[in-house]
Coordinates of C-alpha atoms in Angstrom, one line a residue:
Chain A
X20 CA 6.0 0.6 31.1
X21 CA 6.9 1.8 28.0
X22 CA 6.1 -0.3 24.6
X23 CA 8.0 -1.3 21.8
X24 CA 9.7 1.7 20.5
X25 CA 9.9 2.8 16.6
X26 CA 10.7 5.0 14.7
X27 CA 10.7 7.6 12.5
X28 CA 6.8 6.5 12.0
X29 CA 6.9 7.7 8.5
X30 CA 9.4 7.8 5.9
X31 CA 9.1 8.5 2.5
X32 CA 12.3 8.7 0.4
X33 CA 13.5 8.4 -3.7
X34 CA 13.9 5.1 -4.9
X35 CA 18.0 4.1 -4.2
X36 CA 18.5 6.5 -1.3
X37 CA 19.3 5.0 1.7
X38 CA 16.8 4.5 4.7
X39 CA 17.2 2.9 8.5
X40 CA 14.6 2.1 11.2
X41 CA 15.2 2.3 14.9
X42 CA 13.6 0.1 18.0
X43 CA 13.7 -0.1 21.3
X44 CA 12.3 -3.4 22.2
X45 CA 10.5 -3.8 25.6
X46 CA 13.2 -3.9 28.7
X47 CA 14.4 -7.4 30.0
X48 CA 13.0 -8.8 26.3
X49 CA 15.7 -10.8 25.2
X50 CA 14.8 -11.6 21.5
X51 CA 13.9 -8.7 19.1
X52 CA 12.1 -9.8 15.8
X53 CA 11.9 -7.5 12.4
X54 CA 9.0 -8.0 10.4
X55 CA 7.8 -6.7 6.8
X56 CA 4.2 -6.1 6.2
X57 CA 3.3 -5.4 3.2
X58 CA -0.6 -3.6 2.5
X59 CA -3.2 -7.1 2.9
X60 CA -0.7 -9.5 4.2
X61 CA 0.5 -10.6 7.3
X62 CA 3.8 -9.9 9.1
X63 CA 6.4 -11.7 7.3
X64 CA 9.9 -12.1 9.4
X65 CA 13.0 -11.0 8.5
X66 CA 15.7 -11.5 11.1
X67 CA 15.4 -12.3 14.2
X68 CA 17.7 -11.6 17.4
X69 CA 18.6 -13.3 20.9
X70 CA 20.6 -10.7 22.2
X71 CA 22.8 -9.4 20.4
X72 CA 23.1 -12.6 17.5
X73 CA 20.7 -13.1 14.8
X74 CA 19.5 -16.5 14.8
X75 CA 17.5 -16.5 11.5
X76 CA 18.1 -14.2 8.7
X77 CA 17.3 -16.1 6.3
X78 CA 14.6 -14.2 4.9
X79 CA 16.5 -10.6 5.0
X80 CA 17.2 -9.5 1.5
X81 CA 21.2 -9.3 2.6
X82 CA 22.3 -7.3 -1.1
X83 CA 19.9 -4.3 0.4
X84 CA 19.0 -5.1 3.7
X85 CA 21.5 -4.7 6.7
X86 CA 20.4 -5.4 10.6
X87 CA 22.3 -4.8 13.9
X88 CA 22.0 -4.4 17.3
X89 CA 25.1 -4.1 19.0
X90 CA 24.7 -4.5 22.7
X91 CA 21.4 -6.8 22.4
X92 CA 18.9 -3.7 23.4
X93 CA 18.0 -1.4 20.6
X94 CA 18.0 -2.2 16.8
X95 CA 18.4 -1.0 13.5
X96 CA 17.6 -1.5 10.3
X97 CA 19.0 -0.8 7.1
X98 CA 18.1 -0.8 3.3
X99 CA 20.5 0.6 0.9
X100 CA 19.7 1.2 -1.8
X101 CA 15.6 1.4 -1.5
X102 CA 13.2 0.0 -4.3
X103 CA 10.5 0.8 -5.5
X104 CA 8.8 -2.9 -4.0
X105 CA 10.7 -2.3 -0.5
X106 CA 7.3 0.4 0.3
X107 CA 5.8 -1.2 3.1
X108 CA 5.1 -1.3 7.0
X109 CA 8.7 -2.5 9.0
X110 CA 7.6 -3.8 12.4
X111 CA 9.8 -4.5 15.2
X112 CA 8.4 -7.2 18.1
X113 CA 10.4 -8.3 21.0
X114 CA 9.5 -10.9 23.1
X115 CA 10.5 -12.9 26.9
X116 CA 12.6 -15.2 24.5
X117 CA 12.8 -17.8 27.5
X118 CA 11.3 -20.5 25.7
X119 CA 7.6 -22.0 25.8
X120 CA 5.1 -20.2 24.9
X121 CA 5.8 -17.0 26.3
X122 CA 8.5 -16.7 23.1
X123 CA 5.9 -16.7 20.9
X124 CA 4.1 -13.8 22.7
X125 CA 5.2 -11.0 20.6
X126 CA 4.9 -7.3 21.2
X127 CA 5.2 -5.2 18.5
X128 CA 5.7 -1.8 17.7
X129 CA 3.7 0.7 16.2
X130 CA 5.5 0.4 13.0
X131 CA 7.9 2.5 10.2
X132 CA 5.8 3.1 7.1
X133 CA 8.0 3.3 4.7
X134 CA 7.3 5.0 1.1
X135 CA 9.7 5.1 -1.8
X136 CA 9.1 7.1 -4.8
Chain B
X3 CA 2.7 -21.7 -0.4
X4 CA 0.9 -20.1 2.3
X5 CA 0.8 -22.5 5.9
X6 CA -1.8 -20.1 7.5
X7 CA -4.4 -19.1 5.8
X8 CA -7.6 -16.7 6.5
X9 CA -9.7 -17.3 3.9
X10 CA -12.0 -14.4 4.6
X11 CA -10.3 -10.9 3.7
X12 CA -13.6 -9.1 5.3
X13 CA -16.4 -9.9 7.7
X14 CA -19.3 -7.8 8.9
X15 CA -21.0 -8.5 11.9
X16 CA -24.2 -6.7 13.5
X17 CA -23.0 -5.7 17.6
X18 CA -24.2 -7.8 20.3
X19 CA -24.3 -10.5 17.5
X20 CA -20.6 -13.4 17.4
X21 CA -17.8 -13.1 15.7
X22 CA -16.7 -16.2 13.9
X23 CA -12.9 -15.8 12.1
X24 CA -11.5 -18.5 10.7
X25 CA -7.9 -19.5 9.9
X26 CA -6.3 -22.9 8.3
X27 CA -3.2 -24.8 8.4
X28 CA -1.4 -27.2 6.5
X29 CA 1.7 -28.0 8.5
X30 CA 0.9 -30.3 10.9
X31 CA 4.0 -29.7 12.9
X32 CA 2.5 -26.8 14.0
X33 CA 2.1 -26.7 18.1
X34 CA 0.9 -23.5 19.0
X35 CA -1.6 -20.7 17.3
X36 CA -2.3 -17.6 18.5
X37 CA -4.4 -14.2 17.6
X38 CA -3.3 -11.0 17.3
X39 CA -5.7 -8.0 16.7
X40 CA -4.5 -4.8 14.5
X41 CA -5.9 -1.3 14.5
X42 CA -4.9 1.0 11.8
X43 CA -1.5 2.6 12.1
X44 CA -0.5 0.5 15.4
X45 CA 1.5 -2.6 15.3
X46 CA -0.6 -6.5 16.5
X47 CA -1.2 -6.8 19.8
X48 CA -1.3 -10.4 21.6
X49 CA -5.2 -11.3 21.5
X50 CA -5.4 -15.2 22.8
X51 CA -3.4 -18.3 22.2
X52 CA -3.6 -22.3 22.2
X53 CA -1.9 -25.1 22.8
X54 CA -2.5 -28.2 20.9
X55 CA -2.9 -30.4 23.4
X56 CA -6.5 -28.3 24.1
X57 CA -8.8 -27.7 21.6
X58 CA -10.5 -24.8 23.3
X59 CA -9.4 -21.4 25.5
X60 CA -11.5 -18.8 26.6
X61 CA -10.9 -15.3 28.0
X62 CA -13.7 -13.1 28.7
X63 CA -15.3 -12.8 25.2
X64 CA -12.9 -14.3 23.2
X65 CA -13.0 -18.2 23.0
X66 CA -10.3 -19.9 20.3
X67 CA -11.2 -23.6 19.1
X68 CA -9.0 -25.7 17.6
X69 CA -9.5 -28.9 15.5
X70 CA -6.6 -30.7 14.8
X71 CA -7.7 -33.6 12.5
X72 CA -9.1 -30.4 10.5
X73 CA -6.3 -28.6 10.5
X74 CA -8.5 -25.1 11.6
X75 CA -9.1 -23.1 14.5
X76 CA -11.3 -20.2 14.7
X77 CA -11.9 -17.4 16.8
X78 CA -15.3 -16.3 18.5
X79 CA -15.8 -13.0 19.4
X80 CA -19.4 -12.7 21.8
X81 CA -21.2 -10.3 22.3
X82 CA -19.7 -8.0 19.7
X83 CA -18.5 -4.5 20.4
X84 CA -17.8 -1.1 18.4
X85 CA -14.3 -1.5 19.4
X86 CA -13.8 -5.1 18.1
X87 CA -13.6 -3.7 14.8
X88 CA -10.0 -4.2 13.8
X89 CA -7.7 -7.0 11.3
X90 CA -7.2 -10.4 13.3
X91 CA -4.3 -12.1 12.3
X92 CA -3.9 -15.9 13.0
X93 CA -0.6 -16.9 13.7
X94 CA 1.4 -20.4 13.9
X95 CA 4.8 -22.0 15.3
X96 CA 6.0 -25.1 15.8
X97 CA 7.4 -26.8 18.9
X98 CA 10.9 -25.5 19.3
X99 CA 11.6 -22.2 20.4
X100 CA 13.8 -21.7 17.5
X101 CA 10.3 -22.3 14.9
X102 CA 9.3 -19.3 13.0
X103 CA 6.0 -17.8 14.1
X104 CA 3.8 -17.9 10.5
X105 CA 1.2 -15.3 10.5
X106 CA -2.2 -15.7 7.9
X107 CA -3.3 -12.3 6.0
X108 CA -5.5 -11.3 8.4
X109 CA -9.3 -10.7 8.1
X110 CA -11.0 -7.4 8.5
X111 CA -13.8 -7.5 10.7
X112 CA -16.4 -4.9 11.1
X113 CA -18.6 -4.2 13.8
X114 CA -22.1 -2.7 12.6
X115 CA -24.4 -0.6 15.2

């Protein structure tokens, strides 16, 4: 069974160009999850999704930073315009979302390293 | 204001010798902790997890205590491997399934032959 799907792996773009990030989450995994990384911290959340609705976005830069995922399966993610600060690791997790402690049992992706110039 | 926190950025241990990572918390409404290891350009993976109504879980070589009153938990690793060496994040939620899961910085361990 395939993983959580990312991509592209790398990006690397000029500060105020746009940028998006794709995943496929695993299949049947209701709730999807985007995450920032930044280099020697921890995955910090930025929006998360059961289904198709985004539950918490409280932390998602919304002047920049857009998020859909239209028929509650794959995601994307948006920033327009990048900055300089927004260089980081994007991480997409999805999870069983049924409650319990199999919601908190994420799987993540490889990641979208993002560099802007 | 950090609620997880791994104190440790680094830790070298000799193979065949245990692992101890640490991690601390200061929201007690936390319910559930869990460990996820990280190798370099791939994303966490799902390591081990407690309740806290236990204050120990074990699987294989990996054994996660927790101290409530303390507010810690920490992760033992025994025996060692080469392929142990990685960044192990603790993580944190609360008790509804709505809680955000709060991950610490992470400590990088290495493994020394």
């Amino acid at each position: 069974e395939a993983g959580v799907v990312q991509s592209p792996r790398y990006k690397i773009i000029e500060k105020k160009q746009p940028v998006a990030f794709w995943c496929n989450p695993i299949s049947g995994h209701n709730t999807l999850y985007w995450y920032l990384q930044n280099l020697g911290q921890g995955p910090e959340l930025l929006i998360r999704y059961e289904n198709e609705e985004a539950v918490d976005d409280s932390q998602l830069p919304k002047d920049r930073f857009s998020a859909e995922r239209l028929k509650g399966v794959d995601s994307t993610l948006k920033i327009q315009p990048a900055e300089l600060g927004d260089s980081a690791v994007y991480l997409c997790a999805s999870s069983l979302g049924t409650g319990g402690k199999g919601a908190n049992v994420l799987t993540f992706g490889a990641g979208s390293r993002l560099t802007v110039l | 204001d950090q609620q997880v926190k791994q104190n440790s950025p680094s830790l070298s241990v000799q193979e065949g010798r245990i692992s101890i990572l640490n991690c601390d918390y200061t929201n007690s409404m936390f319910d559930y902790f869990l460990w996820y290891k990280k190798y370099p350009a791939e994303g966490p993976t799902f390591l081990i997890s407690i309740s806290s109504i236990k204050d120990k879980n074990e699987d294989g070589r990996f054994t996660v205590f927790l101290n409530k009153s303390a507010k810690h938990l920490s992760l033992h690793i025994v025996p060692s491997q080469p392929g142990d060496s990685a960044v192990y994040f603790c993580a944190a939620s609360g008790m509804n399934r709505d809680d955000k899961i709060i991950f610490g910085k992470g400590t990088r361990l290495h493994i020394l032959p």
